[in-house]
GROMACS .gro file of C-alpha atoms in nm:
model
  236
    1MET     CA    1   9.011  10.903   8.881
    2CYS     CA    2   8.768  10.861   8.579
    3VAL     CA    3   8.936  10.651   8.346
    4THR     CA    4   8.967  10.259   8.276
    5ALA     CA    5   9.267  10.097   8.160
    6ILE     CA    6   9.207   9.825   7.963
    7ILE     CA    7   9.534   9.604   7.960
    8THR     CA    8   9.553   9.318   7.678
    9VAL     CA    9   9.758   9.017   7.806
   10MET     CA   10   9.634   8.740   7.567
   11THR     CA   11   9.951   8.531   7.455
   12GLY     CA   12  10.271   8.409   7.694
   13GLY     CA   13  10.531   8.684   7.489
   14GLU     CA   14  10.382   8.956   7.663
   15LYS     CA   15  10.491   8.764   8.007
   16PRO     CA   16  10.850   8.894   8.108
   17PHE     CA   17  10.725   9.230   8.047
   18PHE     CA   18  10.363   9.250   8.199
   19SER     CA   19  10.464   9.294   8.597
   20GLN     CA   20  10.615   9.651   8.423
   21THR     CA   21  10.337   9.718   8.254
   22LEU     CA   22  10.080   9.679   8.510
   23ASP     CA   23  10.303   9.905   8.760
   24SER     CA   24  10.346  10.163   8.529
   25VAL     CA   25   9.912  10.193   8.461
   26LEU     CA   26   9.868  10.131   8.833
   27SER     CA   27  10.096  10.432   8.926
   28GLU     CA   28   9.834  10.637   8.713
   29PRO     CA   29   9.610  10.822   8.971
   30GLU     CA   30   9.372  10.894   8.741
   31ILE     CA   31   9.301  10.534   8.652
   32SER     CA   32   9.024  10.383   8.876
   33GLN     CA   33   8.973  10.069   8.731
   34ILE     CA   34   9.155   9.818   8.547
   35LEU     CA   35   9.062   9.523   8.300
   36ILE     CA   36   9.315   9.308   8.227
   37CYS     CA   37   9.213   9.091   7.929
   38VAL     CA   38   9.382   8.719   7.942
   39SER     CA   39   9.340   8.424   7.771
   40LEU     CA   40   9.167   8.119   7.921
   41THR     CA   41   9.493   7.892   7.932
   42ASN     CA   42   9.716   8.188   8.100
   43ASP     CA   43   9.786   8.020   8.422
   44TRP     CA   44  10.037   8.272   8.546
   45ILE     CA   45   9.916   8.625   8.545
   46GLU     CA   46   9.686   8.500   8.896
   47SER     CA   47  10.078   8.498   9.114
   48LEU     CA   48  10.171   8.802   9.029
   49PRO     CA   49  10.166   9.044   9.336
   50LEU     CA   50  10.078   9.349   9.156
   51ILE     CA   51   9.731   9.176   9.082
   52ASN     CA   52   9.579   9.165   9.421
   53ASP     CA   53   9.512   9.546   9.364
   54SER     CA   54   9.168   9.625   9.438
   55ARG     CA   55   9.107   9.773   9.106
   56ILE     CA   56   9.170   9.515   8.878
   57THR     CA   57   8.945   9.284   8.746
   58LEU     CA   58   9.057   8.986   8.510
   59VAL     CA   59   8.849   8.938   8.212
   60ARG     CA   60   8.885   8.588   8.101
   61ILE     CA   61   8.815   8.552   7.735
   62PRO     CA   62   8.871   8.301   7.458
   63LEU     CA   63   9.215   8.358   7.232
   64ALA     CA   64   9.055   8.572   6.995
   65HIS     CA   65   9.173   8.921   6.722
   66PRO     CA   66   9.300   9.209   6.912
   67GLY     CA   67   8.975   9.405   6.818
   68ALA     CA   68   8.755   9.125   6.955
   69VAL     CA   69   8.986   9.128   7.299
   70ARG     CA   70   8.917   9.542   7.352
   71ASN     CA   71   8.566   9.496   7.242
   72SER     CA   72   8.483   9.245   7.505
   73ALA     CA   73   8.563   9.429   7.729
   74LEU     CA   74   8.375   9.740   7.691
   75LYS     CA   75   8.017   9.588   7.878
   76TYR     CA   76   8.276   9.579   8.210
   77VAL     CA   77   8.390   9.976   8.184
   78GLN     CA   78   8.240  10.191   8.476
   79ASN     CA   79   8.404  10.526   8.388
   80PRO     CA   80   8.385  10.802   8.086
   81TRP     CA   81   8.726  10.767   7.946
   82ILE     CA   82   8.929  10.441   7.832
   83ALA     CA   83   9.298  10.388   7.833
   84TYR     CA   84   9.420  10.119   7.599
   85CYS     CA   85   9.767   9.943   7.680
   86ASP     CA   86   9.964   9.632   7.561
   87GLY     CA   87  10.090   9.408   7.774
   88ASP     CA   88  10.421   9.480   7.701
   89ASP     CA   89  10.417   9.811   7.681
   90VAL     CA   90  10.495  10.082   7.987
   91TRP     CA   91  10.356  10.392   8.054
   92ILE     CA   92  10.546  10.712   8.125
   93PRO     CA   93  10.461  10.878   8.486
   94GLY     CA   94  10.200  11.140   8.463
   95LYS     CA   95  10.079  10.999   8.066
   96THR     CA   96   9.708  10.999   8.214
   97GLN     CA   97   9.681  11.312   8.356
   98LYS     CA   98   9.835  11.497   8.115
   99GLN     CA   99   9.618  11.390   7.813
  100LEU     CA  100   9.333  11.428   8.029
  101ASN     CA  101   9.406  11.741   8.146
  102GLU     CA  102   9.432  11.843   7.761
  103ALA     CA  103   9.142  11.630   7.656
  104ILE     CA  104   8.942  11.827   7.881
  105GLU     CA  105   9.030  12.154   7.836
  106LYS     CA  106   9.058  12.137   7.452
  107GLY     CA  107   8.676  11.954   7.459
  108CYS     CA  108   8.787  11.666   7.232
  109ASP     CA  109   8.684  11.310   7.214
  110PHE     CA  110   9.008  11.158   7.168
  111ILE     CA  111   9.382  11.203   7.273
  112GLY     CA  112   9.685  11.041   7.179
  113CYS     CA  113  10.069  11.118   7.282
  114ASP     CA  114  10.390  10.993   7.147
  115HIS     CA  115  10.641  10.757   7.241
  116TYR     CA  116  10.972  10.630   7.243
  117LEU     CA  117  11.115  10.308   7.079
  118MET     CA  118  11.283  10.032   7.361
  119ASN     CA  119  11.461   9.745   7.331
  120GLU     CA  120  11.315   9.419   7.461
  121GLU     CA  121  11.526   9.445   7.764
  122GLY     CA  122  11.397   9.817   7.817
  123SER     CA  123  11.665  10.064   7.731
  124VAL     CA  124  11.546  10.340   7.516
  125ARG     CA  125  11.666  10.352   7.198
  126ALA     CA  126  11.478  10.606   7.007
  127PHE     CA  127  11.226  10.890   6.946
  128ALA     CA  128  10.951  10.746   6.720
  129LEU     CA  129  10.765  11.064   6.492
  130ALA     CA  130  10.412  10.901   6.566
  131ARG     CA  131  10.273  11.135   6.254
  132TYR     CA  132   9.958  10.939   6.149
  133ILE     CA  133   9.807  10.745   6.341
  134PRO     CA  134   9.881  10.690   6.717
  135MET     CA  135   9.948  10.359   6.858
  136PRO     CA  136   9.671  10.154   7.101
  137SER     CA  137   9.862  10.208   7.422
  138SER     CA  138   9.872  10.631   7.368
  139TRP     CA  139   9.511  10.616   7.327
  140LEU     CA  140   9.261  10.821   7.586
  141VAL     CA  141   8.952  10.805   7.438
  142LYS     CA  142   8.592  10.844   7.587
  143THR     CA  143   8.408  10.528   7.644
  144GLU     CA  144   8.073  10.644   7.482
  145ILE     CA  145   8.313  10.701   7.149
  146MET     CA  146   8.414  10.269   7.172
  147LYS     CA  147   8.082  10.138   7.269
  148LYS     CA  148   7.922  10.305   6.925
  149TYR     CA  149   8.237  10.254   6.727
  150PRO     CA  150   8.349   9.966   6.829
  151PHE     CA  151   8.666   9.767   6.649
  152ASN     CA  152   8.627   9.550   6.357
  153GLU     CA  153   8.679   9.177   6.553
  154SER     CA  154   8.755   9.047   6.203
  155LEU     CA  155   9.112   9.162   6.129
  156ALA     CA  156   9.427   8.966   6.330
  157ILE     CA  157   9.666   9.311   6.256
  158ALA     CA  158   9.581   9.704   6.254
  159SER     CA  159   9.248   9.719   6.332
  160ASP     CA  160   9.362  10.004   6.515
  161GLY     CA  161   9.444  10.184   6.220
  162ASP     CA  162   9.129  10.020   6.074
  163TRP     CA  163   8.953  10.196   6.348
  164TRP     CA  164   9.100  10.549   6.310
  165THR     CA  165   9.038  10.555   5.879
  166GLN     CA  166   8.707  10.411   5.900
  167ASN     CA  167   8.596  10.677   6.204
  168LYS     CA  168   8.781  10.992   6.109
  169SER     CA  169   8.511  11.169   6.102
  170ASN     CA  170   8.284  11.016   6.369
  171PHE     CA  171   8.502  11.215   6.677
  172SER     CA  172   8.696  11.487   6.744
  173LYS     CA  173   9.074  11.447   6.791
  174ILE     CA  174   9.431  11.577   6.902
  175ARG     CA  175   9.749  11.462   6.971
  176LEU     CA  176   9.973  11.535   7.282
  177PRO     CA  177  10.333  11.604   7.110
  178GLN     CA  178  10.516  11.442   7.416
  179PRO     CA  179  10.677  11.100   7.412
  180LEU     CA  180  10.487  10.911   7.738
  181ILE     CA  181  10.490  10.569   7.632
  182LYS     CA  182  10.775  10.320   7.578
  183TYR     CA  183  10.700  10.094   7.339
  184ARG     CA  184  10.867   9.761   7.387
  185VAL     CA  185  11.012   9.588   6.998
  186ARG     CA  186  11.038   9.285   7.087
  187GLN     CA  187  11.056   8.963   6.797
  188ASN     CA  188  10.768   8.717   6.754
  189SER     CA  189  10.490   8.960   6.817
  190VAL     CA  190  10.126   8.956   6.646
  191SER     CA  191  10.250   9.286   6.451
  192SER     CA  192  10.586   9.161   6.374
  193SER     CA  193  10.540   9.146   5.981
  194THR     CA  194  10.376   9.469   5.936
  195PRO     CA  195  10.606   9.712   5.763
  196SER     CA  196  10.626   9.965   6.055
  197LYS     CA  197  10.685   9.713   6.293
  198ARG     CA  198  10.993   9.614   6.053
  199ARG     CA  199  11.093   9.956   6.058
  200LYS     CA  200  11.120  10.000   6.426
  201ALA     CA  201  11.300   9.625   6.449
  202LEU     CA  202  11.553   9.751   6.249
  203ILE     CA  203  11.593  10.093   6.416
  204ILE     CA  204  11.657   9.934   6.749
  205SER     CA  205  11.886   9.679   6.608
  206ILE     CA  206  12.108   9.881   6.473
  207SER     CA  207  12.065  10.128   6.742
  208GLN     CA  208  12.217   9.794   6.998
  209ILE     CA  209  12.563   9.901   6.798
  210PRO     CA  210  12.751  10.054   7.047
  211ILE     CA  211  12.933  10.305   6.842
  212LEU     CA  212  12.554  10.417   6.700
  213GLN     CA  213  12.372  10.434   6.962
  214GLN     CA  214  12.394  10.803   7.070
  215LEU     CA  215  12.325  10.864   6.702
  216ILE     CA  216  12.024  10.735   6.624
  217PHE     CA  217  11.862  10.871   6.953
  218LEU     CA  218  12.028  11.194   6.883
  219SER     CA  219  11.905  11.196   6.503
  220THR     CA  220  11.561  11.061   6.592
  221TRP     CA  221  11.491  11.356   6.835
  222ILE     CA  222  11.557  11.552   6.613
  223LEU     CA  223  11.302  11.442   6.367
  224TRP     CA  224  11.055  11.415   6.625
  225LEU     CA  225  11.133  11.781   6.709
  226PHE     CA  226  11.098  11.908   6.331
  227TYR     CA  227  10.727  11.713   6.307
  228ARG     CA  228  10.588  11.736   6.619
  229SER     CA  229  10.248  11.900   6.623
  230ASN     CA  230   9.939  11.876   6.831
  231VAL     CA  231   9.790  11.699   6.547
  232TYR     CA  232   9.771  11.392   6.298
  233ALA     CA  233   9.879  11.364   5.970
  234TYR     CA  234   9.634  11.184   5.909
  235LYS     CA  235   9.335  11.344   6.036
  236ASN     CA  236   9.059  11.387   5.788
   0.00000   0.00000   0.00000
Protein backbone atom coordinates (compact mmCIF):
# COMPACT_ATOMS: atom_id res chain seq x y z
CA MET A 1 0.00 0.00 0.00
CA CYS A 2 2.76 2.45 -0.91
CA VAL A 3 1.92 3.42 -4.49
CA THR A 4 -0.05 6.36 -5.86
CA ALA A 5 -1.67 5.84 -9.26
CA ILE A 6 -1.93 8.91 -11.50
CA ILE A 7 -4.51 8.44 -14.26
CA THR A 8 -5.02 11.01 -17.00
CA VAL A 9 -8.52 11.44 -18.46
CA MET A 10 -8.37 14.81 -20.16
CA THR A 11 -10.49 14.27 -23.30
CA GLY A 12 -13.80 12.73 -24.16
CA GLY A 13 -12.00 10.08 -26.19
CA GLU A 14 -11.28 8.06 -23.05
CA LYS A 15 -14.90 7.94 -21.93
CA PRO A 16 -15.84 4.56 -23.54
CA PHE A 17 -12.78 2.88 -22.02
CA PHE A 18 -12.20 4.55 -18.68
CA SER A 19 -14.32 2.24 -16.52
CA GLN A 20 -12.17 -0.71 -17.60
CA THR A 21 -9.02 1.29 -16.92
CA LEU A 22 -10.15 2.35 -13.46
CA ASP A 23 -11.29 -1.15 -12.55
CA SER A 24 -7.84 -2.53 -13.40
CA VAL A 25 -6.15 0.08 -11.19
CA LEU A 26 -8.56 -0.40 -8.29
CA SER A 27 -7.83 -4.15 -8.30
CA GLU A 28 -4.18 -3.57 -7.38
CA PRO A 29 -3.77 -3.89 -3.55
CA GLU A 30 -0.51 -1.89 -3.57
CA ILE A 31 -2.39 1.20 -4.76
CA SER A 32 -3.52 3.21 -1.72
CA GLN A 33 -4.12 6.51 -3.53
CA ILE A 34 -5.55 7.23 -6.97
CA LEU A 35 -5.30 10.69 -8.50
CA ILE A 36 -7.49 11.06 -11.56
CA CYS A 37 -6.54 14.09 -13.66
CA VAL A 38 -9.61 15.37 -15.48
CA SER A 39 -10.37 18.51 -17.47
CA LEU A 40 -12.64 21.20 -16.06
CA THR A 41 -15.31 20.36 -18.64
CA ASN A 42 -15.46 16.63 -17.85
CA ASP A 43 -19.08 16.19 -16.77
CA TRP A 44 -19.44 12.42 -16.89
CA ILE A 45 -16.76 10.98 -14.64
CA GLU A 46 -18.54 11.59 -11.34
CA SER A 47 -21.49 9.48 -12.48
CA LEU A 48 -19.38 6.32 -12.68
CA PRO A 49 -20.08 3.86 -9.82
CA LEU A 50 -16.39 3.06 -9.32
CA ILE A 51 -15.54 6.72 -8.71
CA ASN A 52 -16.83 6.50 -5.12
CA ASP A 53 -13.87 4.43 -3.93
CA SER A 54 -12.27 6.14 -0.92
CA ARG A 55 -8.80 5.99 -2.51
CA ILE A 56 -9.82 8.28 -5.38
CA THR A 57 -9.26 12.03 -5.64
CA LEU A 58 -10.31 13.96 -8.73
CA VAL A 59 -7.72 16.53 -9.76
CA ARG A 60 -9.53 19.02 -11.98
CA ILE A 61 -7.23 21.12 -14.14
CA PRO A 62 -7.51 23.08 -17.40
CA LEU A 63 -6.82 21.16 -20.60
CA ALA A 64 -3.05 21.03 -21.01
CA HIS A 65 -0.22 18.99 -22.50
CA PRO A 66 0.35 15.52 -20.95
CA GLY A 67 3.53 16.55 -19.14
CA ALA A 68 1.82 19.52 -17.51
CA VAL A 69 -1.11 17.34 -16.46
CA ARG A 70 1.12 14.74 -14.80
CA ASN A 71 3.20 17.43 -13.12
CA SER A 72 0.05 19.01 -11.68
CA ALA A 73 -0.78 15.80 -9.84
CA LEU A 74 2.57 15.60 -8.07
CA LYS A 75 1.58 18.04 -5.32
CA TYR A 76 -1.14 15.62 -4.16
CA VAL A 77 0.98 12.45 -4.06
CA GLN A 78 1.21 10.89 -0.59
CA ASN A 79 3.25 7.77 -1.34
CA PRO A 80 6.92 7.06 -2.14
CA TRP A 81 6.08 5.44 -5.49
CA ILE A 82 4.03 6.62 -8.48
CA ALA A 83 2.43 4.47 -11.18
CA TYR A 84 1.10 6.26 -14.25
CA CYS A 85 -1.79 5.07 -16.39
CA ASP A 86 -3.50 6.61 -19.40
CA GLY A 87 -7.27 6.64 -19.27
CA ASP A 88 -7.75 4.03 -22.01
CA ASP A 89 -5.08 1.47 -21.09
CA VAL A 90 -5.55 -1.56 -18.84
CA TRP A 91 -3.27 -3.04 -16.19
CA ILE A 92 -3.07 -6.81 -15.96
CA PRO A 93 -3.71 -8.15 -12.41
CA GLY A 94 -0.55 -8.29 -10.31
CA LYS A 95 1.25 -5.64 -12.37
CA THR A 96 2.07 -3.28 -9.53
CA GLN A 97 3.09 -5.97 -7.05
CA LYS A 98 5.47 -7.62 -9.52
CA GLN A 99 7.08 -4.32 -10.40
CA LEU A 100 7.36 -3.15 -6.81
CA ASN A 101 8.91 -6.41 -5.64
CA GLU A 102 11.46 -6.29 -8.45
CA ALA A 103 12.30 -2.63 -7.88
CA ILE A 104 12.86 -3.14 -4.16
CA GLU A 105 14.93 -6.27 -4.73
CA LYS A 106 17.14 -4.53 -7.30
CA GLY A 107 17.22 -1.20 -5.45
CA CYS A 108 16.24 0.87 -8.48
CA ASP A 109 14.38 4.18 -8.88
CA PHE A 110 12.35 3.22 -11.93
CA ILE A 111 10.91 0.05 -13.42
CA GLY A 112 8.92 -0.37 -16.60
CA CYS A 113 7.22 -3.46 -17.97
CA ASP A 114 6.26 -4.81 -21.38
CA HIS A 115 2.83 -4.60 -22.95
CA TYR A 116 0.32 -6.11 -25.36
CA LEU A 117 -1.39 -4.23 -28.16
CA MET A 118 -5.18 -4.38 -28.12
CA ASN A 119 -7.79 -2.93 -30.43
CA GLU A 120 -10.47 -0.42 -29.47
CA GLU A 121 -12.82 -3.22 -28.48
CA GLY A 122 -10.30 -4.53 -25.94
CA SER A 123 -9.10 -7.67 -27.76
CA VAL A 124 -5.37 -8.38 -27.46
CA ARG A 125 -3.88 -8.69 -30.95
CA ALA A 126 -0.10 -8.61 -30.59
CA PHE A 127 2.93 -8.43 -28.35
CA ALA A 128 4.87 -5.16 -28.32
CA LEU A 129 8.67 -5.22 -28.19
CA ALA A 130 9.10 -2.32 -25.71
CA ARG A 131 12.85 -2.38 -26.36
CA TYR A 132 13.84 1.27 -26.05
CA ILE A 133 11.50 3.37 -23.94
CA PRO A 134 8.66 2.04 -21.77
CA MET A 135 5.17 3.41 -22.35
CA PRO A 136 3.95 5.72 -19.54
CA SER A 137 1.21 3.33 -18.39
CA SER A 138 3.95 0.88 -17.44
CA TRP A 139 6.00 3.28 -15.31
CA LEU A 140 6.56 2.66 -11.62
CA VAL A 141 8.90 5.38 -10.36
CA LYS A 142 9.92 6.92 -7.06
CA THR A 143 8.00 10.09 -6.26
CA GLU A 144 11.19 11.95 -5.35
CA ILE A 145 12.54 11.34 -8.86
CA MET A 146 9.47 12.83 -10.55
CA LYS A 147 9.45 15.85 -8.24
CA LYS A 148 13.13 16.49 -8.88
CA TYR A 149 12.88 15.90 -12.64
CA PRO A 150 9.37 16.86 -13.82
CA PHE A 151 8.05 16.52 -17.36
CA ASN A 152 8.58 19.22 -19.99
CA GLU A 153 5.21 20.97 -19.98
CA SER A 154 5.66 22.62 -23.38
CA LEU A 155 5.51 19.39 -25.40
CA ALA A 156 2.18 18.38 -26.93
CA ILE A 157 3.39 14.82 -27.62
CA ALA A 158 6.29 12.58 -26.58
CA SER A 159 6.91 14.25 -23.22
CA ASP A 160 7.64 10.78 -21.82
CA GLY A 161 10.36 10.15 -24.41
CA ASP A 162 11.81 13.59 -23.80
CA TRP A 163 11.86 12.95 -20.04
CA TRP A 164 13.62 9.63 -20.57
CA THR A 165 16.36 11.05 -22.78
CA GLN A 166 16.89 14.25 -20.79
CA ASN A 167 17.20 12.39 -17.49
CA LYS A 168 18.94 9.24 -18.67
CA SER A 169 21.78 9.62 -16.16
CA ASN A 170 19.70 10.84 -13.23
CA PHE A 171 18.04 7.63 -12.09
CA SER A 172 18.59 3.88 -11.93
CA LYS A 173 16.20 1.88 -14.10
CA ILE A 174 15.36 -1.68 -15.04
CA ARG A 175 12.89 -3.42 -17.30
CA LEU A 176 10.54 -6.17 -16.15
CA PRO A 177 10.23 -8.25 -19.34
CA GLN A 178 6.64 -9.32 -18.75
CA PRO A 179 3.63 -7.94 -20.64
CA LEU A 180 1.60 -6.47 -17.77
CA ILE A 181 -0.20 -3.73 -19.70
CA LYS A 182 -2.79 -3.84 -22.43
CA TYR A 183 -2.20 -0.76 -24.58
CA ARG A 184 -5.28 0.34 -26.47
CA VAL A 185 -4.60 1.38 -30.06
CA ARG A 186 -7.39 3.71 -31.11
CA GLN A 187 -8.00 6.40 -33.65
CA ASN A 188 -7.85 10.10 -32.86
CA SER A 189 -5.69 9.81 -29.76
CA VAL A 190 -3.19 12.57 -28.94
CA SER A 191 -0.27 10.48 -30.22
CA SER A 192 -1.91 9.15 -33.40
CA SER A 193 0.44 11.11 -35.65
CA THR A 194 3.69 9.70 -34.22
CA PRO A 195 5.64 7.02 -36.18
CA SER A 196 5.40 4.60 -33.27
CA LYS A 197 1.63 4.98 -33.06
CA ARG A 198 1.25 4.58 -36.81
CA ARG A 199 3.18 1.29 -36.67
CA LYS A 200 0.96 0.05 -33.86
CA ALA A 201 -2.15 1.07 -35.78
CA LEU A 202 -0.93 -0.83 -38.84
CA ILE A 203 -0.35 -3.99 -36.80
CA ILE A 204 -3.83 -3.75 -35.31
CA SER A 205 -5.36 -3.11 -38.72
CA ILE A 206 -3.70 -6.15 -40.26
CA SER A 207 -4.63 -8.31 -37.28
CA GLN A 208 -8.30 -7.55 -37.86
CA ILE A 209 -8.14 -9.82 -40.92
CA PRO A 210 -9.27 -13.20 -39.50
CA ILE A 211 -6.80 -15.32 -41.45
CA LEU A 212 -3.91 -13.17 -40.18
CA GLN A 213 -4.89 -12.82 -36.50
CA GLN A 214 -3.03 -15.85 -35.20
CA LEU A 215 -0.06 -15.22 -37.49
CA ILE A 216 0.37 -11.66 -36.16
CA PHE A 217 0.06 -12.79 -32.56
CA LEU A 218 2.50 -15.69 -32.97
CA SER A 219 5.08 -13.71 -34.95
CA THR A 220 5.09 -10.80 -32.48
CA TRP A 221 5.38 -13.26 -29.60
CA ILE A 222 8.47 -14.82 -31.20
CA LEU A 223 10.00 -11.38 -31.73
CA TRP A 224 9.22 -10.43 -28.13
CA LEU A 225 10.91 -13.61 -26.87
CA PHE A 226 13.97 -12.91 -28.99
CA TYR A 227 14.36 -9.32 -27.75
CA ARG A 228 13.27 -9.92 -24.15
CA SER A 229 15.65 -8.31 -21.68
CA ASN A 230 15.80 -6.79 -18.20
CA VAL A 231 17.38 -3.58 -19.55
CA TYR A 232 16.27 -1.10 -22.19
CA ALA A 233 18.22 -0.82 -25.42
CA TYR A 234 18.10 2.96 -25.00
CA LYS A 235 19.44 3.08 -21.47
CA ASN A 236 22.46 5.40 -21.58
